[in-house]
């Protein structure tokens, strides 16, 4: 028995009920969230119009990472994912460190996202304390994740669909606003070239924007983490 067989045996009992479409939407939905809807404003404040470049660089980094991770995931479909790969190909200490670094990252990210959701809810319900929304959505997350993998996949699928639909609506609204008058495109050019130019804070602002954009891409790796629960990981 190889060492990786031993690692996979730890996951005996996983139900493997996530379909290919659910896995795909988990990955897409992971990249669309508070990191994009709220985090983009911070990236814009640093990079200005060049935030487009920041997100393009961040996207290339995420693509390269996921291309490598996809190859390993198809070869070794396991929920341990990159922690298991580090343990198998390097040593157990590397696997331990990778797992707990990722755990700390996710804990901090979830806390950030729950807080962001509470801020959004304050816009509609200003008289309700933020702690109520933080508690409510935290409990909801726990219930969905603890109930069953099938419920998790279903919730992720539909909420990711809503987020994709929201992005499409935003794009269509933006196009409509820009084309409703003859000055629309002129204003776009003015905004891109004015107020300090396309790179108002230089390349340092762009690189800070890259860091923020990478946070936005956080959770696309969930498709690899969830591979151990997939019906057919090769797809």
mmCIF file of C-alpha atoms in Angstrom:
data_model
loop_
_atom_site.group_PDB
_atom_site.id
_atom_site.type_symbol
_atom_site.label_atom_id
_atom_site.label_comp_id
_atom_site.label_asym_id
_atom_site.label_seq_id
_atom_site.Cartn_x
_atom_site.Cartn_y
_atom_site.Cartn_z
ATOM 1 C CA UNK A 1 0.000 0.000 0.000
ATOM 2 C CA UNK A 2 1.429 3.369 -1.005
ATOM 3 C CA UNK A 3 1.562 6.283 1.373
ATOM 4 C CA UNK A 4 -1.141 8.086 -0.594
ATOM 5 C CA UNK A 5 -3.452 5.103 -0.243
ATOM 6 C CA UNK A 6 -3.046 5.502 3.488
ATOM 7 C CA UNK A 7 -3.927 9.188 3.217
ATOM 8 C CA UNK A 8 -7.040 8.404 1.172
ATOM 9 C CA UNK A 9 -8.107 5.707 3.627
ATOM 10 C CA UNK A 10 -8.509 8.406 6.263
ATOM 11 C CA UNK A 11 -11.418 9.713 4.196
ATOM 12 C CA UNK A 12 -13.319 6.442 4.168
ATOM 13 C CA UNK A 13 -16.985 7.236 4.625
ATOM 14 C CA UNK A 14 -17.244 10.260 2.340
ATOM 15 C CA UNK A 15 -20.526 10.135 0.432
ATOM 16 C CA UNK A 16 -19.232 11.374 -2.961
ATOM 17 C CA UNK A 17 -22.510 12.996 -4.029
ATOM 18 C CA UNK A 18 -21.329 16.225 -5.673
ATOM 19 C CA UNK A 19 -22.105 16.333 -9.390
ATOM 20 C CA UNK A 20 -19.917 17.905 -12.072
ATOM 21 C CA UNK A 21 -22.207 20.923 -12.440
ATOM 22 C CA UNK A 22 -22.227 21.484 -8.689
ATOM 23 C CA UNK A 23 -18.438 21.309 -8.584
ATOM 24 C CA UNK A 24 -18.219 23.806 -11.430
ATOM 25 C CA UNK A 25 -20.550 26.257 -9.722
ATOM 26 C CA UNK A 26 -18.647 25.883 -6.444
ATOM 27 C CA UNK A 27 -15.506 27.057 -8.242
ATOM 28 C CA UNK A 28 -17.264 29.919 -10.045
ATOM 29 C CA UNK A 29 -19.162 30.983 -6.945
ATOM 30 C CA UNK A 30 -15.960 30.949 -4.932
ATOM 31 C CA UNK A 31 -14.493 33.662 -7.146
ATOM 32 C CA UNK A 32 -17.633 35.818 -6.934
ATOM 33 C CA UNK A 33 -18.293 37.132 -3.469
ATOM 34 C CA UNK A 34 -17.467 39.898 -1.047
ATOM 35 C CA UNK A 35 -13.889 39.904 -2.320
ATOM 36 C CA UNK A 36 -15.235 41.069 -5.677
ATOM 37 C CA UNK A 37 -18.328 43.049 -4.712
ATOM 38 C CA UNK A 38 -16.778 44.844 -1.737
ATOM 39 C CA UNK A 39 -13.045 44.231 -2.069
ATOM 40 C CA UNK A 40 -12.904 45.726 -5.554
ATOM 41 C CA UNK A 41 -13.507 49.202 -4.148
ATOM 42 C CA UNK A 42 -10.273 48.948 -2.162
ATOM 43 C CA UNK A 43 -8.414 47.711 -5.234
ATOM 44 C CA UNK A 44 -9.777 50.633 -7.253
ATOM 45 C CA UNK A 45 -8.720 53.117 -4.563
ATOM 46 C CA UNK A 46 -5.115 51.907 -4.901
ATOM 47 C CA UNK A 47 -4.843 51.081 -8.596
ATOM 48 C CA UNK A 48 -7.404 53.418 -10.146
ATOM 49 C CA UNK A 49 -8.445 52.456 -13.688
ATOM 50 C CA UNK A 50 -5.423 50.129 -13.793
ATOM 51 C CA UNK A 51 -7.360 47.821 -11.482
ATOM 52 C CA UNK A 52 -8.209 46.024 -14.731
ATOM 53 C CA UNK A 53 -4.530 45.113 -14.999
ATOM 54 C CA UNK A 54 -4.456 44.082 -11.329
ATOM 55 C CA UNK A 55 -7.337 41.663 -11.740
ATOM 56 C CA UNK A 56 -5.879 40.335 -14.996
ATOM 57 C CA UNK A 57 -2.578 39.535 -13.264
ATOM 58 C CA UNK A 58 -4.426 38.008 -10.317
ATOM 59 C CA UNK A 59 -6.493 35.950 -12.742
ATOM 60 C CA UNK A 60 -3.383 34.613 -14.475
ATOM 61 C CA UNK A 61 -1.890 33.623 -11.123
ATOM 62 C CA UNK A 62 -5.132 31.891 -10.138
ATOM 63 C CA UNK A 63 -5.313 30.147 -13.524
ATOM 64 C CA UNK A 64 -1.753 28.820 -13.250
ATOM 65 C CA UNK A 65 -2.403 27.627 -9.710
ATOM 66 C CA UNK A 66 -5.646 25.884 -10.613
ATOM 67 C CA UNK A 67 -4.149 24.281 -13.734
ATOM 68 C CA UNK A 68 -1.495 22.616 -11.575
ATOM 69 C CA UNK A 69 -3.959 21.763 -8.831
ATOM 70 C CA UNK A 70 -6.396 20.263 -11.336
ATOM 71 C CA UNK A 71 -3.741 17.854 -12.602
ATOM 72 C CA UNK A 72 -2.958 16.671 -9.085
ATOM 73 C CA UNK A 73 -6.632 16.475 -8.149
ATOM 74 C CA UNK A 74 -7.482 14.246 -11.109
ATOM 75 C CA UNK A 75 -4.542 12.002 -10.224
ATOM 76 C CA UNK A 76 -5.345 11.970 -6.500
ATOM 77 C CA UNK A 77 -8.967 13.015 -5.813
ATOM 78 C CA UNK A 78 -9.051 13.619 -2.085
ATOM 79 C CA UNK A 79 -10.567 16.204 0.218
ATOM 80 C CA UNK A 80 -7.135 16.636 1.762
ATOM 81 C CA UNK A 81 -6.162 18.272 -1.540
ATOM 82 C CA UNK A 82 -2.927 20.271 -1.465
ATOM 83 C CA UNK A 83 -2.310 19.344 2.175
ATOM 84 C CA UNK A 84 -2.355 15.683 1.202
ATOM 85 C CA UNK A 85 -0.156 16.368 -1.825
ATOM 86 C CA UNK A 86 2.400 18.192 0.307
ATOM 87 C CA UNK A 87 2.418 15.295 2.771
ATOM 88 C CA UNK A 88 2.795 12.715 0.008
ATOM 89 C CA UNK A 89 5.338 14.434 -2.231
ATOM 90 C CA UNK A 90 7.370 16.343 0.378
ATOM 91 C CA UNK A 91 6.925 15.115 3.948
ATOM 92 C CA UNK A 92 4.292 14.928 6.718
ATOM 93 C CA UNK A 93 5.492 18.199 8.264
ATOM 94 C CA UNK A 94 4.873 20.044 4.992
ATOM 95 C CA UNK A 95 1.404 18.532 4.835
ATOM 96 C CA UNK A 96 0.708 19.604 8.411
ATOM 97 C CA UNK A 97 1.875 23.177 7.787
ATOM 98 C CA UNK A 98 -0.044 23.523 4.519
ATOM 99 C CA UNK A 99 -3.255 22.234 6.087
ATOM 100 C CA UNK A 100 -3.140 24.552 9.081
ATOM 101 C CA UNK A 101 -2.060 27.580 7.049
ATOM 102 C CA UNK A 102 -5.055 26.969 4.811
ATOM 103 C CA UNK A 103 -7.302 26.472 7.841
ATOM 104 C CA UNK A 104 -6.170 29.814 9.303
ATOM 105 C CA UNK A 105 -6.687 31.488 5.930
ATOM 106 C CA UNK A 106 -10.237 30.169 5.600
ATOM 107 C CA UNK A 107 -11.131 31.071 9.190
ATOM 108 C CA UNK A 108 -10.019 34.655 8.619
ATOM 109 C CA UNK A 109 -11.702 34.818 5.204
ATOM 110 C CA UNK A 110 -15.031 33.513 6.508
ATOM 111 C CA UNK A 111 -14.926 36.033 9.344
ATOM 112 C CA UNK A 112 -14.267 38.816 6.858
ATOM 113 C CA UNK A 113 -17.100 37.710 4.587
ATOM 114 C CA UNK A 114 -19.610 37.350 7.411
ATOM 115 C CA UNK A 115 -18.728 40.852 8.602
ATOM 116 C CA UNK A 116 -19.132 42.170 5.053
ATOM 117 C CA UNK A 117 -22.558 40.536 4.778
ATOM 118 C CA UNK A 118 -23.560 42.210 8.044
ATOM 119 C CA UNK A 119 -22.507 45.571 6.574
ATOM 120 C CA UNK A 120 -24.665 44.922 3.519
ATOM 121 C CA UNK A 121 -27.654 43.985 5.662
ATOM 122 C CA UNK A 122 -27.278 47.236 7.613
ATOM 123 C CA UNK A 123 -28.164 49.084 4.420
ATOM 124 C CA UNK A 124 -31.599 47.448 4.354
ATOM 125 C CA UNK A 125 -32.131 46.974 8.082
ATOM 126 C CA UNK A 126 -30.285 49.858 9.775
ATOM 127 C CA UNK A 127 -31.990 49.306 13.118
ATOM 128 C CA UNK A 128 -30.798 45.710 13.471
ATOM 129 C CA UNK A 129 -27.417 45.236 15.121
ATOM 130 C CA UNK A 130 -24.577 43.753 13.092
ATOM 131 C CA UNK A 131 -24.087 41.021 15.687
ATOM 132 C CA UNK A 132 -27.544 39.646 14.820
ATOM 133 C CA UNK A 133 -26.619 39.163 11.167
ATOM 134 C CA UNK A 134 -23.179 37.811 12.032
ATOM 135 C CA UNK A 135 -24.737 35.249 14.360
ATOM 136 C CA UNK A 136 -27.517 34.349 11.925
ATOM 137 C CA UNK A 137 -25.316 33.806 8.878
ATOM 138 C CA UNK A 138 -22.617 32.036 10.901
ATOM 139 C CA UNK A 139 -25.211 29.592 12.207
ATOM 140 C CA UNK A 140 -26.617 29.134 8.704
ATOM 141 C CA UNK A 141 -23.163 28.282 7.374
ATOM 142 C CA UNK A 142 -22.630 25.738 10.127
ATOM 143 C CA UNK A 143 -25.996 24.071 9.519
ATOM 144 C CA UNK A 144 -25.557 23.852 5.737
ATOM 145 C CA UNK A 145 -22.043 22.432 6.006
ATOM 146 C CA UNK A 146 -22.884 20.006 8.801
ATOM 147 C CA UNK A 147 -26.188 18.696 7.437
ATOM 148 C CA UNK A 148 -25.050 16.760 4.362
ATOM 149 C CA UNK A 149 -22.784 17.087 1.356
ATOM 150 C CA UNK A 150 -25.844 16.928 -0.900
ATOM 151 C CA UNK A 151 -27.379 19.940 0.854
ATOM 152 C CA UNK A 152 -24.059 21.771 0.649
ATOM 153 C CA UNK A 153 -23.794 21.129 -3.087
ATOM 154 C CA UNK A 154 -27.383 22.220 -3.703
ATOM 155 C CA UNK A 155 -27.038 25.456 -1.725
ATOM 156 C CA UNK A 156 -23.696 26.276 -3.342
ATOM 157 C CA UNK A 157 -25.109 25.624 -6.802
ATOM 158 C CA UNK A 158 -28.101 27.939 -6.478
ATOM 159 C CA UNK A 159 -26.322 30.719 -4.621
ATOM 160 C CA UNK A 160 -23.510 30.635 -7.171
ATOM 161 C CA UNK A 161 -26.127 30.856 -9.914
ATOM 162 C CA UNK A 162 -27.589 33.941 -8.236
ATOM 163 C CA UNK A 163 -24.148 35.550 -8.053
ATOM 164 C CA UNK A 164 -23.434 34.841 -11.715
ATOM 165 C CA UNK A 165 -26.833 36.277 -12.627
ATOM 166 C CA UNK A 166 -26.057 39.390 -10.544
ATOM 167 C CA UNK A 167 -22.776 39.904 -12.406
ATOM 168 C CA UNK A 168 -24.582 39.637 -15.756
ATOM 169 C CA UNK A 169 -27.199 42.159 -14.605
ATOM 170 C CA UNK A 170 -24.467 44.573 -13.466
ATOM 171 C CA UNK A 171 -22.744 44.310 -16.842
ATOM 172 C CA UNK A 172 -25.985 44.905 -18.753
ATOM 173 C CA UNK A 173 -26.874 47.867 -16.529
ATOM 174 C CA UNK A 174 -23.420 49.345 -17.064
ATOM 175 C CA UNK A 175 -23.730 48.996 -20.825
ATOM 176 C CA UNK A 176 -27.178 50.575 -20.681
ATOM 177 C CA UNK A 177 -25.947 53.529 -18.621
ATOM 178 C CA UNK A 178 -22.983 54.115 -20.936
ATOM 179 C CA UNK A 179 -25.014 53.917 -24.125
ATOM 180 C CA UNK A 180 -28.055 55.901 -23.042
ATOM 181 C CA UNK A 181 -26.381 59.141 -24.081
ATOM 182 C CA UNK A 182 -23.901 60.199 -26.733
ATOM 183 C CA UNK A 183 -21.488 61.321 -24.037
ATOM 184 C CA UNK A 184 -21.322 57.908 -22.384
ATOM 185 C CA UNK A 185 -18.141 56.632 -24.024
ATOM 186 C CA UNK A 186 -16.580 60.094 -23.870
ATOM 187 C CA UNK A 187 -17.053 60.066 -20.112
ATOM 188 C CA UNK A 188 -15.458 56.618 -19.911
ATOM 189 C CA UNK A 189 -12.349 57.852 -21.711
ATOM 190 C CA UNK A 190 -12.273 60.934 -19.499
ATOM 191 C CA UNK A 191 -12.439 58.865 -16.322
ATOM 192 C CA UNK A 192 -9.734 56.498 -17.551
ATOM 193 C CA UNK A 193 -7.334 59.272 -18.504
ATOM 194 C CA UNK A 194 -8.213 61.946 -15.940
ATOM 195 C CA UNK A 195 -7.707 62.175 -12.183
ATOM 196 C CA UNK A 196 -4.070 61.118 -12.311
ATOM 197 C CA UNK A 197 -4.245 59.000 -15.456
ATOM 198 C CA UNK A 198 -4.597 55.271 -15.953
ATOM 199 C CA UNK A 199 -1.938 54.585 -13.284
ATOM 200 C CA UNK A 200 -2.695 57.258 -10.646
ATOM 201 C CA UNK A 201 -0.528 55.568 -8.005
ATOM 202 C CA UNK A 202 2.010 54.007 -10.339
ATOM 203 C CA UNK A 203 2.815 50.328 -10.500
ATOM 204 C CA UNK A 204 2.907 50.064 -6.714
ATOM 205 C CA UNK A 205 -0.837 50.716 -6.706
ATOM 206 C CA UNK A 206 -1.295 48.038 -9.357
ATOM 207 C CA UNK A 207 0.584 45.457 -7.289
ATOM 208 C CA UNK A 208 -1.428 46.285 -4.183
ATOM 209 C CA UNK A 209 -4.481 45.775 -6.366
ATOM 210 C CA UNK A 210 -3.099 42.365 -7.366
ATOM 211 C CA UNK A 211 -2.925 41.341 -3.699
ATOM 212 C CA UNK A 212 -6.540 42.394 -3.184
ATOM 213 C CA UNK A 213 -7.606 40.644 -6.388
ATOM 214 C CA UNK A 214 -6.011 37.395 -5.216
ATOM 215 C CA UNK A 215 -8.176 37.611 -2.102
ATOM 216 C CA UNK A 216 -11.149 37.907 -4.465
ATOM 217 C CA UNK A 217 -10.127 34.660 -6.157
ATOM 218 C CA UNK A 218 -9.906 32.885 -2.815
ATOM 219 C CA UNK A 219 -12.164 29.804 -2.689
ATOM 220 C CA UNK A 220 -11.762 28.736 -6.315
ATOM 221 C CA UNK A 221 -9.555 26.025 -4.830
ATOM 222 C CA UNK A 222 -12.655 24.620 -3.112
ATOM 223 C CA UNK A 223 -13.292 22.545 -6.224
ATOM 224 C CA UNK A 224 -10.098 20.633 -5.398
ATOM 225 C CA UNK A 225 -10.861 20.435 -1.683
ATOM 226 C CA UNK A 226 -14.310 19.038 -2.487
ATOM 227 C CA UNK A 227 -12.956 16.521 -5.004
ATOM 228 C CA UNK A 228 -13.113 13.765 -2.412
ATOM 229 C CA UNK A 229 -16.889 14.231 -2.332
ATOM 230 C CA UNK A 230 -17.297 14.267 -6.134
ATOM 231 C CA UNK A 231 -19.154 11.508 -7.964
ATOM 232 C CA UNK A 232 -16.686 11.612 -10.845
ATOM 233 C CA UNK A 233 -13.564 13.711 -10.028
ATOM 234 C CA UNK A 234 -12.095 13.272 -13.527
ATOM 235 C CA UNK A 235 -14.896 15.403 -14.978
#
